[in-house]
Coordinates of C-alpha atoms in Angstrom, one line a residue:
M1 CA 104.2 46.5 0.9
T2 CA 101.1 48.8 2.1
T3 CA 98.1 47.4 1.0
P4 CA 95.5 50.1 -1.4
I5 CA 92.8 51.6 0.7
M6 CA 90.4 50.9 -1.3
T7 CA 88.1 54.0 -3.3
E8 CA 85.2 55.6 -2.8
A9 CA 84.3 54.5 -5.7
E10 CA 84.5 50.4 -4.4
L11 CA 83.3 51.7 -1.1
R12 CA 80.0 52.5 -2.4
A13 CA 79.9 50.0 -4.4
A14 CA 81.0 47.3 -1.1
V15 CA 78.4 48.8 1.2
E16 CA 75.5 48.9 -1.3
R17 CA 76.4 44.8 -1.8
E18 CA 76.4 44.8 1.8
L19 CA 72.7 47.1 2.6
P20 CA 70.7 43.8 2.4
G21 CA 72.2 41.8 4.6
V22 CA 72.8 44.3 7.3
R23 CA 69.5 45.1 7.6
A24 CA 68.3 41.2 8.2
D25 CA 70.9 41.7 10.8
L26 CA 69.6 44.4 12.0
E27 CA 66.4 43.6 12.3
R28 CA 67.4 40.3 13.8
L29 CA 68.3 42.5 17.2
V30 CA 65.3 44.3 17.2
R31 CA 63.7 41.2 17.9
I32 CA 65.2 40.7 21.1
P33 CA 63.8 43.0 23.9
G34 CA 67.4 43.9 26.0
I35 CA 66.2 45.9 28.2
A36 CA 68.4 46.5 31.1
F37 CA 66.3 48.4 33.8
E38 CA 65.3 46.5 37.1
G39 CA 61.7 44.1 36.1
F40 CA 62.9 43.3 33.3
D41 CA 63.7 39.8 32.5
H42 CA 67.8 40.7 32.0
A43 CA 68.6 37.2 30.2
Y44 CA 67.6 38.7 26.9
L45 CA 70.1 40.9 27.2
E46 CA 72.8 37.6 27.4
R47 CA 71.0 36.9 23.5
S48 CA 71.7 40.6 22.6
A49 CA 75.7 40.5 23.6
E50 CA 75.6 36.6 22.2
A51 CA 74.0 37.8 19.0
V52 CA 76.3 41.4 18.3
A53 CA 79.2 38.7 19.4
E54 CA 79.1 36.4 16.6
L55 CA 78.3 39.7 14.0
L56 CA 82.3 40.6 15.3
R57 CA 83.2 37.3 14.5
G58 CA 81.9 36.9 11.1
C59 CA 83.3 40.0 10.6
G60 CA 86.8 38.8 11.8
L61 CA 88.0 40.2 15.6
D62 CA 88.5 38.6 18.2
V63 CA 85.9 38.8 20.2
E64 CA 85.1 39.0 23.9
I65 CA 81.9 39.0 26.6
V66 CA 82.7 41.4 29.5
R67 CA 81.0 42.7 32.3
A68 CA 81.5 44.6 35.5
D69 CA 79.2 44.6 38.3
G70 CA 76.5 45.2 35.2
Q71 CA 74.7 43.7 31.9
P72 CA 77.5 42.0 29.2
A73 CA 79.6 44.5 26.7
V74 CA 80.9 42.8 24.0
I75 CA 84.3 44.4 22.8
G76 CA 85.9 43.4 19.6
R77 CA 89.2 43.8 18.0
K78 CA 91.2 43.7 15.4
A79 CA 94.7 44.9 15.1
A80 CA 96.1 47.4 13.0
P81 CA 98.3 47.3 10.0
P82 CA 101.7 48.5 10.1
G83 CA 102.2 52.2 11.4
A84 CA 98.0 52.8 10.6
P85 CA 96.1 54.5 13.3
T86 CA 93.0 52.5 15.6
V87 CA 89.7 53.8 15.7
M88 CA 86.9 52.7 19.0
L89 CA 83.9 52.3 17.4
Y90 CA 80.8 52.7 19.7
A91 CA 77.8 52.0 20.2
H92 CA 75.1 49.7 23.0
H93 CA 72.5 46.9 22.7
D94 CA 70.2 47.7 24.9
V95 CA 67.4 49.5 24.6
Q96 CA 64.3 51.7 26.4
P97 CA 61.3 50.3 27.9
T98 CA 58.4 50.1 25.5
G99 CA 55.9 52.1 27.6
D100 CA 51.9 51.8 26.6
R101 CA 52.1 48.9 23.9
A102 CA 49.1 50.5 22.2
L103 CA 50.5 53.8 21.9
W104 CA 52.4 51.2 18.8
E105 CA 50.8 50.8 15.5
S106 CA 53.3 47.7 15.7
D107 CA 54.8 45.5 18.0
P108 CA 57.5 47.3 18.9
F109 CA 59.9 43.9 18.6
E110 CA 58.2 43.1 15.5
P111 CA 60.5 45.5 12.8
V112 CA 58.4 47.2 9.8
E113 CA 59.1 48.8 7.0
R114 CA 56.2 51.9 6.5
D115 CA 57.1 54.7 4.2
G116 CA 60.8 53.8 3.8
R117 CA 61.8 53.9 7.6
L118 CA 61.9 50.8 9.8
Y119 CA 59.8 50.8 13.2
G120 CA 60.7 48.9 16.3
R121 CA 62.5 49.9 19.6
G122 CA 65.6 50.0 19.3
A123 CA 65.9 50.0 15.1
A124 CA 67.4 53.4 15.6
D125 CA 68.7 53.7 19.4
D126 CA 70.7 52.2 18.8
K127 CA 71.3 48.7 17.6
A128 CA 71.3 51.0 13.9
G129 CA 74.5 52.1 15.0
I130 CA 75.6 48.5 15.9
M131 CA 75.1 47.4 12.5
A132 CA 76.3 50.8 10.6
H133 CA 80.1 49.5 12.6
I134 CA 79.4 45.9 10.8
A135 CA 78.2 47.6 7.2
A136 CA 81.7 49.6 7.0
L137 CA 83.2 46.9 8.5
R138 CA 81.6 44.5 5.7
A139 CA 82.5 46.8 3.2
F140 CA 86.3 46.7 3.8
G141 CA 86.6 42.5 4.2
D142 CA 90.3 41.5 4.0
Q143 CA 91.4 45.0 2.9
L144 CA 90.8 47.3 6.4
P145 CA 93.3 50.0 6.2
V146 CA 92.9 50.9 10.1
G147 CA 93.0 48.6 13.3
V148 CA 89.7 48.4 14.9
V149 CA 87.8 47.6 18.2
L150 CA 84.3 47.8 18.7
F151 CA 82.5 48.3 21.9
I152 CA 78.9 47.2 22.4
E153 CA 77.8 48.1 25.7
G154 CA 75.5 47.1 27.1
E155 CA 73.8 49.4 29.7
E156 CA 73.7 52.9 28.2
E157 CA 70.0 53.4 28.8
Y158 CA 69.7 52.9 32.1
G159 CA 73.1 55.2 32.8
S160 CA 76.4 52.8 32.2
D161 CA 77.0 52.1 35.8
S162 CA 79.5 50.0 34.5
L163 CA 80.8 51.4 32.7
E164 CA 83.5 53.5 33.8
Q165 CA 84.9 49.8 35.3
L166 CA 84.7 48.1 31.9
L167 CA 87.1 51.1 30.7
A168 CA 89.6 50.7 33.2
E169 CA 89.5 47.4 33.7
H170 CA 90.7 47.2 29.4
R171 CA 91.9 49.7 29.2
D172 CA 95.0 49.1 27.6
T173 CA 92.5 46.8 24.8
L174 CA 90.5 49.9 23.8
A175 CA 92.7 52.2 23.8
S176 CA 93.0 54.1 20.3
D177 CA 93.4 57.4 18.2
V178 CA 89.5 58.1 17.2
I179 CA 86.7 57.0 19.4
V180 CA 83.6 57.1 16.8
I181 CA 80.7 57.3 19.4
A182 CA 77.2 56.4 16.7
D183 CA 74.5 57.8 19.2
S184 CA 73.4 60.5 17.9
A185 CA 71.4 62.0 15.1
N186 CA 71.6 64.5 12.9
W187 CA 70.5 67.4 12.1
D188 CA 68.0 66.6 9.0
V189 CA 67.1 64.1 6.7
G190 CA 69.8 64.8 3.9
V191 CA 71.6 67.0 6.5
P192 CA 74.9 65.2 8.4
A193 CA 76.2 66.8 11.6
L194 CA 78.5 65.9 13.6
T195 CA 78.0 66.3 17.7
T196 CA 79.9 69.1 20.1
S197 CA 78.3 69.0 22.9
L198 CA 75.8 67.6 25.1
R199 CA 73.8 68.6 28.2
G200 CA 74.5 66.6 31.6
I201 CA 71.6 65.3 33.6
V202 CA 70.5 64.6 36.5
N203 CA 67.8 62.6 37.6
C204 CA 65.9 62.6 41.4
F205 CA 62.6 61.9 42.7
V206 CA 61.4 64.1 45.3
E207 CA 58.3 63.2 47.4
V208 CA 56.0 64.8 49.3
R209 CA 54.4 64.0 52.7
T210 CA 51.0 65.9 55.1
L211 CA 49.9 63.1 56.5
E212 CA 50.4 60.2 58.6
H213 CA 47.4 58.5 56.4
A214 CA 44.7 59.4 54.2
V215 CA 41.8 60.2 56.2
H216 CA 38.5 61.6 54.3
S217 CA 38.5 64.4 52.0
G218 CA 34.7 65.7 53.7
M219 CA 35.9 66.0 56.9
F220 CA 39.1 67.0 56.6
G221 CA 39.2 68.7 53.6
G222 CA 39.7 72.4 53.5
P223 CA 42.6 73.0 56.6
V224 CA 44.5 70.4 55.7
P225 CA 46.5 70.3 52.9
D226 CA 46.4 66.5 50.4
A227 CA 50.0 65.7 48.9
L228 CA 48.8 65.7 45.4
T229 CA 47.9 69.2 45.7
T230 CA 51.4 70.6 47.7
L231 CA 53.3 68.5 45.2
A232 CA 51.8 70.4 42.4
R233 CA 52.6 74.0 44.4
L234 CA 55.9 72.5 45.0
L235 CA 56.3 71.7 41.3
A236 CA 55.5 74.5 39.8
T237 CA 58.0 76.7 42.3
L238 CA 61.1 74.9 39.4
H239 CA 59.8 77.5 36.7
D240 CA 58.6 81.1 36.5
E241 CA 55.8 82.7 34.6
A242 CA 58.1 82.5 31.1
G243 CA 59.0 78.7 31.3
N244 CA 63.0 79.3 31.8
V245 CA 63.6 77.4 34.9
A246 CA 64.0 79.2 38.8
V247 CA 66.1 77.7 40.1
D248 CA 69.0 79.8 41.5
G249 CA 72.4 77.7 41.0
L250 CA 71.7 75.5 38.1
T251 CA 74.3 77.7 35.2
G252 CA 73.3 78.7 31.2
R253 CA 74.3 80.4 28.5
E254 CA 73.1 81.7 24.7
G255 CA 75.6 81.4 22.0
A256 CA 73.9 78.5 20.0
T257 CA 75.1 78.6 15.6
V258 CA 72.4 77.0 14.6
D259 CA 68.8 78.1 13.9
Y260 CA 66.0 76.1 14.5
P261 CA 62.8 78.0 12.7
E262 CA 60.3 77.6 15.1
D263 CA 57.5 75.4 12.4
R264 CA 59.7 73.0 12.2
F265 CA 60.5 72.3 15.5
R266 CA 56.6 72.6 16.4
A267 CA 56.0 69.5 13.6
E268 CA 59.2 67.6 14.8
A269 CA 57.8 67.8 18.5
G270 CA 54.0 66.7 18.1
L271 CA 53.1 70.0 19.9
V272 CA 49.8 70.1 19.8
E273 CA 48.0 72.9 18.6
G274 CA 47.4 76.7 21.3
V275 CA 50.7 74.9 23.3
Q276 CA 52.9 78.0 23.6
L277 CA 56.6 77.2 23.5
I278 CA 58.4 77.8 27.2
G279 CA 61.0 79.8 28.0
T280 CA 63.3 82.4 26.5
G281 CA 65.9 82.7 23.6
R282 CA 66.5 81.2 20.2
I283 CA 65.0 77.6 20.8
T284 CA 69.0 75.7 19.9
D285 CA 70.4 77.8 23.1
R286 CA 67.1 76.5 25.4
L287 CA 67.5 72.7 24.1
W288 CA 71.6 73.4 24.2
T289 CA 72.8 75.5 27.0
K290 CA 69.7 76.0 29.0
P291 CA 69.2 73.7 31.5
A292 CA 65.6 71.8 31.7
I293 CA 63.4 71.0 33.8
A294 CA 60.6 68.7 33.3
V295 CA 58.6 65.5 35.4
L296 CA 58.7 62.2 34.2
G297 CA 56.0 60.6 36.4
I298 CA 54.0 60.9 39.6
D299 CA 53.2 58.2 42.1
A300 CA 49.4 58.7 42.7
P301 CA 46.6 57.0 42.9
A302 CA 45.1 56.0 39.0
T303 CA 41.4 58.1 39.3
G304 CA 39.8 55.7 38.1
E305 CA 40.1 54.0 41.9
A306 CA 40.7 57.1 43.6
P307 CA 38.8 57.0 47.1
N308 CA 37.2 60.1 48.6
A309 CA 40.1 60.6 51.1
L310 CA 43.4 63.0 51.2
V311 CA 46.0 61.6 49.8
P312 CA 48.7 61.7 52.7
A313 CA 52.2 61.7 50.3
A314 CA 52.9 61.9 46.3
K315 CA 55.7 61.1 44.5
A316 CA 57.4 62.7 41.3
K317 CA 60.5 61.6 38.9
L318 CA 62.3 65.1 37.5
S319 CA 65.3 65.1 35.1
I320 CA 67.1 68.0 35.2
R321 CA 69.2 69.1 32.0
L322 CA 72.4 70.6 32.7
V323 CA 74.3 72.8 30.7
P324 CA 78.4 72.1 29.3
G325 CA 80.1 73.5 32.0
D326 CA 77.5 73.2 35.3
D327 CA 78.4 70.4 37.3
P328 CA 76.0 67.7 38.3
K329 CA 77.0 67.6 41.9
K330 CA 75.9 71.0 42.3
A331 CA 73.7 71.5 40.5
Y332 CA 71.8 68.3 42.2
A333 CA 72.0 70.3 45.1
A334 CA 71.2 73.4 44.2
V335 CA 67.8 71.4 43.2
R336 CA 67.8 69.2 46.3
E337 CA 67.9 73.5 48.4
H338 CA 65.3 75.0 46.1
L339 CA 62.4 72.2 46.4
H340 CA 63.1 71.7 50.3
R341 CA 63.4 75.9 50.6
Y342 CA 59.9 76.3 48.7
A343 CA 57.9 73.4 50.1
P344 CA 54.5 74.7 50.9
W345 CA 52.5 74.5 54.0
G346 CA 55.3 73.2 55.9
A347 CA 54.8 69.9 54.2
Q348 CA 58.0 66.9 55.0
V349 CA 60.2 66.6 51.6
E350 CA 62.5 64.5 50.4
V351 CA 64.0 64.2 47.9
V352 CA 66.5 61.1 46.2
L353 CA 69.3 61.2 43.4
E354 CA 68.3 58.5 41.2
H355 CA 71.7 58.7 38.7
H356 CA 73.5 61.7 37.1
G357 CA 76.1 62.4 34.4
A358 CA 78.3 65.7 33.2
P359 CA 77.5 67.8 30.4
C360 CA 80.4 67.5 27.2
V361 CA 82.3 70.0 24.7
I362 CA 83.9 68.5 22.5
D363 CA 86.5 70.3 20.6
A364 CA 86.0 69.3 17.0
T365 CA 88.9 70.5 15.1
G366 CA 92.0 68.5 13.9
P367 CA 93.0 66.3 10.7
M368 CA 89.7 63.8 11.9
F369 CA 87.4 66.2 11.9
D370 CA 88.3 67.0 8.4
A371 CA 88.5 63.5 8.0
A372 CA 84.6 62.5 9.5
R373 CA 83.2 66.2 7.5
A374 CA 84.7 64.8 4.2
A375 CA 83.0 61.0 4.5
F376 CA 79.8 62.6 4.9
R377 CA 80.0 65.7 2.5
A378 CA 80.8 62.6 -0.1
A379 CA 78.3 60.3 1.8
W380 CA 75.9 63.1 1.5
D381 CA 76.4 64.1 -2.1
G382 CA 77.8 67.3 -1.1
T383 CA 76.3 68.3 1.6
D384 CA 78.8 69.8 4.2
P385 CA 77.7 68.9 7.9
V386 CA 77.1 71.2 10.6
N387 CA 78.7 71.3 14.5
I388 CA 74.5 70.2 16.4
G389 CA 74.7 70.6 20.1
V390 CA 72.5 67.9 21.7
G391 CA 70.0 68.7 24.7
G392 CA 70.1 65.0 25.1
S393 CA 72.7 63.4 27.5
I394 CA 75.6 60.6 27.0
P395 CA 77.7 61.4 30.3
F396 CA 80.0 58.3 28.7
I397 CA 81.7 60.9 26.3
A398 CA 83.0 62.4 29.2
T399 CA 85.0 59.3 31.2
F400 CA 85.8 58.6 27.4
Q401 CA 87.6 62.2 27.4
E402 CA 89.3 61.7 30.9
M403 CA 90.4 58.1 30.3
F404 CA 91.5 58.4 26.1
P405 CA 92.1 62.9 26.6
Q406 CA 94.4 61.9 22.9
A407 CA 92.2 60.7 21.0
A408 CA 89.6 62.8 19.2
I409 CA 86.4 61.8 19.7
L410 CA 83.7 62.0 16.6
V411 CA 79.9 61.7 18.0
T412 CA 77.9 60.9 14.7
G413 CA 74.7 58.8 14.5
V414 CA 72.0 57.4 12.6
E415 CA 69.2 59.4 14.3
D416 CA 67.2 62.4 12.2
P417 CA 64.4 64.4 13.6
H418 CA 61.6 61.9 13.1
A419 CA 63.2 58.9 14.9
R420 CA 61.2 59.0 18.5
A421 CA 63.6 57.2 20.7
H422 CA 63.0 56.7 23.5
G423 CA 58.9 57.0 22.6
P424 CA 56.2 54.9 20.6
N425 CA 57.1 53.8 17.1
E426 CA 60.6 54.1 17.6
S427 CA 62.3 54.4 13.4
L428 CA 64.9 54.2 11.3
H429 CA 65.6 56.1 7.9
L430 CA 66.5 53.3 5.8
G431 CA 68.1 56.6 2.9
E432 CA 69.2 57.8 6.0
F433 CA 70.9 54.6 6.8
A434 CA 72.6 53.6 3.8
R435 CA 74.6 57.1 3.6
V436 CA 75.4 57.0 7.5
C437 CA 77.3 53.0 6.6
L438 CA 78.9 54.8 3.6
A439 CA 79.9 57.4 5.6
E440 CA 81.1 55.2 8.3
A441 CA 83.1 53.1 5.7
L442 CA 85.1 56.8 4.0
L443 CA 85.5 57.8 7.4
L444 CA 87.7 54.4 8.1
A445 CA 89.4 55.3 5.0
K446 CA 89.9 58.6 4.9
V447 CA 91.6 58.2 8.6
A448 CA 94.1 55.5 7.1
E449 CA 95.4 58.1 5.1
V450 CA 96.2 60.6 7.6
G451 CA 97.6 58.1 9.5
R452 CA 100.5 57.7 6.3
G453 CA 100.7 61.2 6.0

């Protein structure tokens, strides 16, 4: 006999019942500083993986902690009822480094609520994604109408270097009809979204050298170019006067379908008064369908410690965002060629790739996407979800597309424009989080209905 699928009213009541415990467990996860970057204590990632595994076992899943020359990931699985589809639920338990802690209004690893938001590193990206999955499973209890496989990665913020190997090794276990990736954002507070395109990424280092060693700035300054000035001039060639990317070979286009009012964009970005936007075209095109280059850091003497000497070498880290359709390897070659070609005054230039990831486009049509939109519409009390692009990168989505070509991939998320993921004072809007939890529970119910025909 087929188990009845819980009604919307039953799921609303169940999610509301589970939310206090879900939030408490989210706060426990936020307190674990699991950072996969080099130089951090990776024992915290082991703790984080164990904590996630315990949560999944509490939902009745068969659980294992796995790794492939990287940080621990967690896989939990519960078989589908006869004839029902299986849904993979993805999130990650590692977080970004905190940066300068002086910029945080509270301890990044001690969650604090202020004005309806929960502050802490990972509170939004992406431990709330984990807990949205948990909330949906707890809401159903023993009446889960679909099979589920949870895949909680442990090094997404560090580039997912071992992900492809993990997917290959556990492909049969992870095989699903639908994949829900809870690592993106909604369009606004009160407006849900499905992410249908993401830019790719190339991170690299460029180092210029003009001297074998530092020399006196008075005795040699004038004829001799210092490396910092040289690097500054080289970096300036990456954009034209309007701020458009000026590297030959990086592709771009127009065609974004959602408008982003400039006043809203400026406020959400935190632009200081008087600063102009760079580039040309619609803001959403500049964010989603055109390339971008940013200087993330420069190795140079600190101003308080700098001697009166010409700096012999200087190094910068660049982040290049690529539009859907571009190729990361070709893009890196184009940037490298540009940096060598425009090196000022004959300076020696070395360019080293850190990592890259492919952009992707998702064809968000079909019954599973219709089910997702219906679930979002219900959770947001009649507000239609919008299709959005994302200027950021989740390169592994392209890997999922390649390995599971028959699966419908739904990219959702818990963030909103004020979440400040990756920055100081990251936070989660608790009201929107409750809607996300409800939406996921409704989604699983509607996927089950589609599966039953």
